[in-house]
Amino acid sequence: MSSSRLTQVLLVEDNPADARLIREQLTEQSWPNIEADAPTVDHVDRLSSARDALTGDTDVVLLDLGLPDSSGVETLNELLAIDVPAPVVVMTGLDDTQVGVDAVEQGAQDYLIKDDVTPRLLQQTLQYAIRREQQQQQLQQRNAELALLNQIVRHDIRNDVAVILGWGDTLKTHVDEEGQTHLDRMLSAGEHITDITETVGEFIDVLKGSDDPELRPVDLESVLTNEI
């Protein structure tokens, strides 16, 4: 998946009639809002075959959750376990909408109810899945860069400043009065750098977000008073 354009779809569906219908909807030449050729559809009917059919050119996977060699959300989990290089949209029956919701919680980008699928809905769902996947990858890249910056700020810079402050304290007994004034300024600047790195580190934490944020009611007036 190298762009947001939909050019290659892997359809994993064991029901021949459903597979034929989805293929027809995917290859319609008059998709709305699409100024490109219809995508290529690679079709397999087993999860084991899907593993072999996945390539770096696959833009999105349409996955039926009821296959001969796997069923339910476990089908998705087994597919994701092989580090799928494309977003996955699962397909469920009318009575399995909760399974679709569960699949999204487990890592699918979206789900479709087979009986409700139209060419337009299919096109929109797959396009949005690709875009969300790309946005998530960009977010992961940004967080990796922020983590590196956090490492530099909170560890490398602070460690070097700590060495400077330590040597500064050692020099206090080896300088005259004039030198003491300069040394105090140096130590003050070092402590200021330490404070700045802590502030920058906290700001980076905010940008990265938290996997388990603590949400609780607060007295906004007292918080603002303390911070301002």
Tab-separated table of C-alpha atoms in Angstrom:
chain	number	residue	atom	x	y	z
A	1	MET	CA	0.000	0.000	0.000
A	2	SER	CA	1.920	3.009	-1.289
A	3	SER	CA	-0.849	5.552	-1.918
A	4	SER	CA	-4.479	6.281	-1.108
A	5	ARG	CA	-5.565	5.072	-4.555
A	6	LEU	CA	-7.392	1.771	-4.670
A	7	THR	CA	-5.697	-0.397	-7.295
A	8	GLN	CA	-5.441	-3.905	-5.835
A	9	VAL	CA	-7.876	-5.690	-3.511
A	10	LEU	CA	-7.465	-9.081	-1.883
A	11	LEU	CA	-10.909	-10.667	-1.479
A	12	VAL	CA	-11.049	-13.548	1.003
A	13	GLU	CA	-14.467	-15.166	0.565
A	14	ASP	CA	-15.457	-18.836	0.315
A	15	ASN	CA	-19.032	-18.358	-0.917
A	16	PRO	CA	-18.904	-18.321	-4.742
A	17	ALA	CA	-22.063	-16.216	-5.110
A	18	ASP	CA	-20.913	-13.613	-2.587
A	19	ALA	CA	-17.460	-13.535	-4.143
A	20	ARG	CA	-18.904	-13.009	-7.611
A	21	LEU	CA	-21.164	-10.173	-6.406
A	22	ILE	CA	-18.352	-8.402	-4.555
A	23	ARG	CA	-16.051	-8.774	-7.549
A	24	GLU	CA	-18.695	-7.254	-9.821
A	25	GLN	CA	-19.202	-4.344	-7.438
A	26	LEU	CA	-15.459	-3.828	-7.153
A	27	THR	CA	-14.847	-3.830	-10.884
A	28	GLU	CA	-17.685	-1.561	-11.995
A	29	GLN	CA	-16.197	1.015	-14.357
A	30	SER	CA	-18.442	3.874	-13.249
A	31	TRP	CA	-17.634	4.232	-9.588
A	32	PRO	CA	-18.684	7.638	-8.233
A	33	ASN	CA	-15.889	10.040	-7.268
A	34	ILE	CA	-13.225	7.801	-8.811
A	35	GLU	CA	-11.195	9.060	-11.750
A	36	ALA	CA	-9.214	5.874	-12.228
A	37	ASP	CA	-9.554	2.338	-13.488
A	38	ALA	CA	-11.402	-0.171	-11.346
A	39	PRO	CA	-9.097	-2.085	-8.994
A	40	THR	CA	-7.648	-5.504	-9.650
A	41	VAL	CA	-9.275	-8.168	-7.475
A	42	ASP	CA	-7.317	-11.178	-6.234
A	43	HIS	CA	-9.743	-13.769	-4.852
A	44	VAL	CA	-8.986	-16.644	-2.486
A	45	ASP	CA	-11.382	-18.803	-0.453
A	46	ARG	CA	-9.182	-19.822	2.480
A	47	LEU	CA	-7.333	-17.938	5.188
A	48	SER	CA	-4.259	-20.024	4.485
A	49	SER	CA	-4.394	-18.922	0.852
A	50	ALA	CA	-4.768	-15.288	1.909
A	51	ARG	CA	-1.444	-15.424	3.712
A	52	ASP	CA	0.267	-16.479	0.499
A	53	ALA	CA	-1.646	-13.983	-1.673
A	54	LEU	CA	-0.744	-10.905	0.361
A	55	THR	CA	1.870	-8.696	-1.287
A	56	GLY	CA	3.255	-5.228	-0.814
A	57	ASP	CA	1.005	-4.099	-3.663
A	58	THR	CA	-2.188	-5.075	-1.832
A	59	ASP	CA	-4.097	-1.885	-0.992
A	60	VAL	CA	-6.819	-3.416	1.168
A	61	VAL	CA	-8.079	-6.823	2.287
A	62	LEU	CA	-11.795	-7.704	2.207
A	63	LEU	CA	-12.104	-10.535	4.701
A	64	ASP	CA	-15.094	-12.810	5.267
A	65	LEU	CA	-15.097	-13.921	8.900
A	66	GLY	CA	-16.660	-17.300	8.146
A	67	LEU	CA	-14.098	-19.344	6.235
A	68	PRO	CA	-13.614	-23.125	6.017
A	69	ASP	CA	-10.326	-22.969	7.912
A	70	SER	CA	-11.200	-20.181	10.370
A	71	SER	CA	-14.246	-18.371	11.724
A	72	GLY	CA	-15.211	-15.333	13.766
A	73	VAL	CA	-12.891	-12.611	15.009
A	74	GLU	CA	-10.147	-15.220	15.340
A	75	THR	CA	-9.965	-15.160	11.537
A	76	LEU	CA	-8.949	-11.513	11.690
A	77	ASN	CA	-6.517	-12.097	14.536
A	78	GLU	CA	-4.769	-14.883	12.637
A	79	LEU	CA	-4.434	-12.671	9.577
A	80	LEU	CA	-3.141	-9.672	11.526
A	81	ALA	CA	-0.628	-11.912	13.282
A	82	ILE	CA	1.368	-12.165	10.052
A	83	ASP	CA	1.891	-8.388	9.887
A	84	VAL	CA	-0.556	-7.582	7.094
A	85	PRO	CA	0.847	-4.787	4.861
A	86	ALA	CA	-2.637	-3.383	4.164
A	87	PRO	CA	-5.798	-2.368	6.039
A	88	VAL	CA	-8.434	-5.041	6.607
A	89	VAL	CA	-12.182	-4.577	6.152
A	90	VAL	CA	-14.232	-7.515	7.417
A	91	MET	CA	-17.542	-8.746	6.012
A	92	THR	CA	-20.294	-10.173	8.193
A	93	GLY	CA	-23.839	-11.436	7.848
A	94	LEU	CA	-26.869	-9.454	8.971
A	95	ASP	CA	-27.005	-11.357	12.266
A	96	ASP	CA	-23.305	-10.809	13.012
A	97	THR	CA	-23.076	-7.021	13.371
A	98	GLN	CA	-21.582	-7.325	16.857
A	99	VAL	CA	-18.857	-9.519	15.406
A	100	GLY	CA	-18.057	-6.688	12.992
A	101	VAL	CA	-17.817	-4.217	15.857
A	102	ASP	CA	-15.586	-6.620	17.781
A	103	ALA	CA	-13.382	-7.001	14.716
A	104	VAL	CA	-12.858	-3.240	14.495
A	105	GLU	CA	-11.855	-3.227	18.155
A	106	GLN	CA	-9.345	-5.991	17.363
A	107	GLY	CA	-7.686	-4.098	14.515
A	108	ALA	CA	-9.915	-4.105	11.436
A	109	GLN	CA	-10.356	-0.695	9.846
A	110	ASP	CA	-14.082	-1.204	9.228
A	111	TYR	CA	-16.768	-3.804	8.640
A	112	LEU	CA	-19.484	-4.337	6.046
A	113	ILE	CA	-22.778	-6.199	6.316
A	114	LYS	CA	-22.968	-8.280	3.150
A	115	ASP	CA	-26.671	-7.718	2.473
A	116	ASP	CA	-26.221	-3.932	2.712
A	117	VAL	CA	-23.233	-3.582	0.390
A	118	THR	CA	-23.596	-1.333	-2.656
A	119	PRO	CA	-20.874	-0.282	-5.108
A	120	ARG	CA	-20.825	3.219	-3.632
A	121	LEU	CA	-20.698	2.014	-0.009
A	122	LEU	CA	-17.989	-0.471	-0.924
A	123	GLN	CA	-15.896	2.190	-2.647
A	124	GLN	CA	-16.211	4.640	0.228
A	125	THR	CA	-15.477	2.040	2.895
A	126	LEU	CA	-12.328	0.796	1.184
A	127	GLN	CA	-11.041	4.295	0.403
A	128	TYR	CA	-11.598	5.452	3.979
A	129	ALA	CA	-9.923	2.305	5.310
A	130	ILE	CA	-6.820	3.027	3.238
A	131	ARG	CA	-6.691	6.649	4.377
A	132	ARG	CA	-7.130	5.748	8.044
A	133	GLU	CA	-4.391	3.139	7.779
A	134	GLN	CA	-2.038	5.703	6.274
A	135	GLN	CA	-2.910	8.223	8.975
A	136	GLN	CA	-2.205	5.632	11.659
A	137	GLN	CA	1.153	4.829	10.088
A	138	GLN	CA	2.014	8.530	9.964
A	139	LEU	CA	1.011	8.857	13.617
A	140	GLN	CA	3.194	5.901	14.566
A	141	GLN	CA	6.112	7.467	12.703
A	142	ARG	CA	5.562	10.788	14.445
A	143	ASN	CA	5.410	9.099	17.845
A	144	ALA	CA	8.647	7.255	17.084
A	145	GLU	CA	10.303	10.570	16.243
A	146	LEU	CA	8.909	12.130	19.420
A	147	ALA	CA	10.201	9.190	21.447
A	148	LEU	CA	13.681	9.766	20.011
A	149	LEU	CA	13.460	13.467	20.805
A	150	ASN	CA	12.312	12.610	24.317
A	151	GLN	CA	15.332	10.325	24.712
A	152	ILE	CA	17.671	13.121	23.653
A	153	VAL	CA	16.037	15.767	25.830
A	154	ARG	CA	15.368	13.790	28.989
A	155	HIS	CA	18.440	11.607	29.029
A	156	ASP	CA	21.309	12.777	26.852
A	157	ILE	CA	21.033	16.516	27.509
A	158	ARG	CA	20.081	16.118	31.171
A	159	ASN	CA	22.937	13.701	31.781
A	160	ASP	CA	25.448	16.122	30.271
A	161	VAL	CA	24.025	18.994	32.315
A	162	ALA	CA	24.190	16.841	35.458
A	163	VAL	CA	27.907	16.299	34.812
A	164	ILE	CA	28.418	20.050	34.399
A	165	LEU	CA	26.540	20.792	37.627
A	166	GLY	CA	28.515	18.134	39.469
A	167	TRP	CA	31.848	19.564	38.373
A	168	GLY	CA	30.551	23.038	39.167
A	169	ASP	CA	29.836	22.060	42.758
A	170	THR	CA	33.317	20.567	43.004
A	171	LEU	CA	34.889	23.828	41.812
A	172	LYS	CA	33.201	25.949	44.491
A	173	THR	CA	36.117	25.471	46.880
A	174	HIS	CA	38.712	26.185	44.185
A	175	VAL	CA	37.695	29.639	42.944
A	176	ASP	CA	38.040	33.136	44.344
A	177	GLU	CA	35.155	35.520	44.997
A	178	GLU	CA	34.994	36.746	41.396
A	179	GLY	CA	35.175	33.200	40.113
A	180	GLN	CA	32.419	32.216	42.519
A	181	THR	CA	30.116	34.774	40.910
A	182	HIS	CA	30.747	33.330	37.452
A	183	LEU	CA	30.397	29.798	38.776
A	184	ASP	CA	27.051	30.599	40.405
A	185	ARG	CA	25.803	31.962	37.097
A	186	MET	CA	26.946	28.807	35.333
A	187	LEU	CA	25.226	26.579	37.895
A	188	SER	CA	22.059	28.651	37.682
A	189	ALA	CA	22.070	28.323	33.896
A	190	GLY	CA	22.574	24.566	34.201
A	191	GLU	CA	19.627	24.234	36.571
A	192	HIS	CA	17.558	26.323	34.168
A	193	ILE	CA	18.429	23.940	31.340
A	194	THR	CA	17.336	21.034	33.537
A	195	ASP	CA	13.988	22.729	34.163
A	196	ILE	CA	13.552	23.420	30.452
A	197	THR	CA	14.257	19.805	29.507
A	198	GLU	CA	11.635	18.672	32.014
A	199	THR	CA	9.090	21.063	30.508
A	200	VAL	CA	9.947	19.950	26.982
A	201	GLY	CA	9.672	16.308	28.051
A	202	GLU	CA	6.210	16.900	29.507
A	203	PHE	CA	5.181	18.676	26.301
A	204	ILE	CA	6.384	15.706	24.248
A	205	ASP	CA	4.332	13.390	26.468
A	206	VAL	CA	1.257	15.493	25.715
A	207	LEU	CA	1.945	15.350	21.972
A	208	LYS	CA	2.439	11.592	22.067
A	209	GLY	CA	-0.698	11.049	24.096
A	210	SER	CA	-1.252	8.317	26.619
A	211	ASP	CA	-2.441	4.749	26.110
A	212	ASP	CA	-4.148	4.874	29.494
A	213	PRO	CA	-5.066	8.476	30.300
A	214	GLU	CA	-6.329	9.285	33.768
A	215	LEU	CA	-9.690	11.005	33.417
A	216	ARG	CA	-11.245	12.581	36.507
A	217	PRO	CA	-13.197	15.711	37.438
A	218	VAL	CA	-11.082	18.650	38.610
A	219	ASP	CA	-11.583	22.086	40.071
A	220	LEU	CA	-10.716	24.086	36.959
A	221	GLU	CA	-10.382	27.375	38.837
A	222	SER	CA	-7.806	26.014	41.279
A	223	VAL	CA	-5.868	24.291	38.481
A	224	LEU	CA	-5.673	27.503	36.461
A	225	THR	CA	-4.715	29.496	39.554
A	226	ASN	CA	-1.844	27.124	40.336
A	227	GLU	CA	-0.593	27.011	36.753
A	228	ILE	CA	-0.906	30.748	36.034
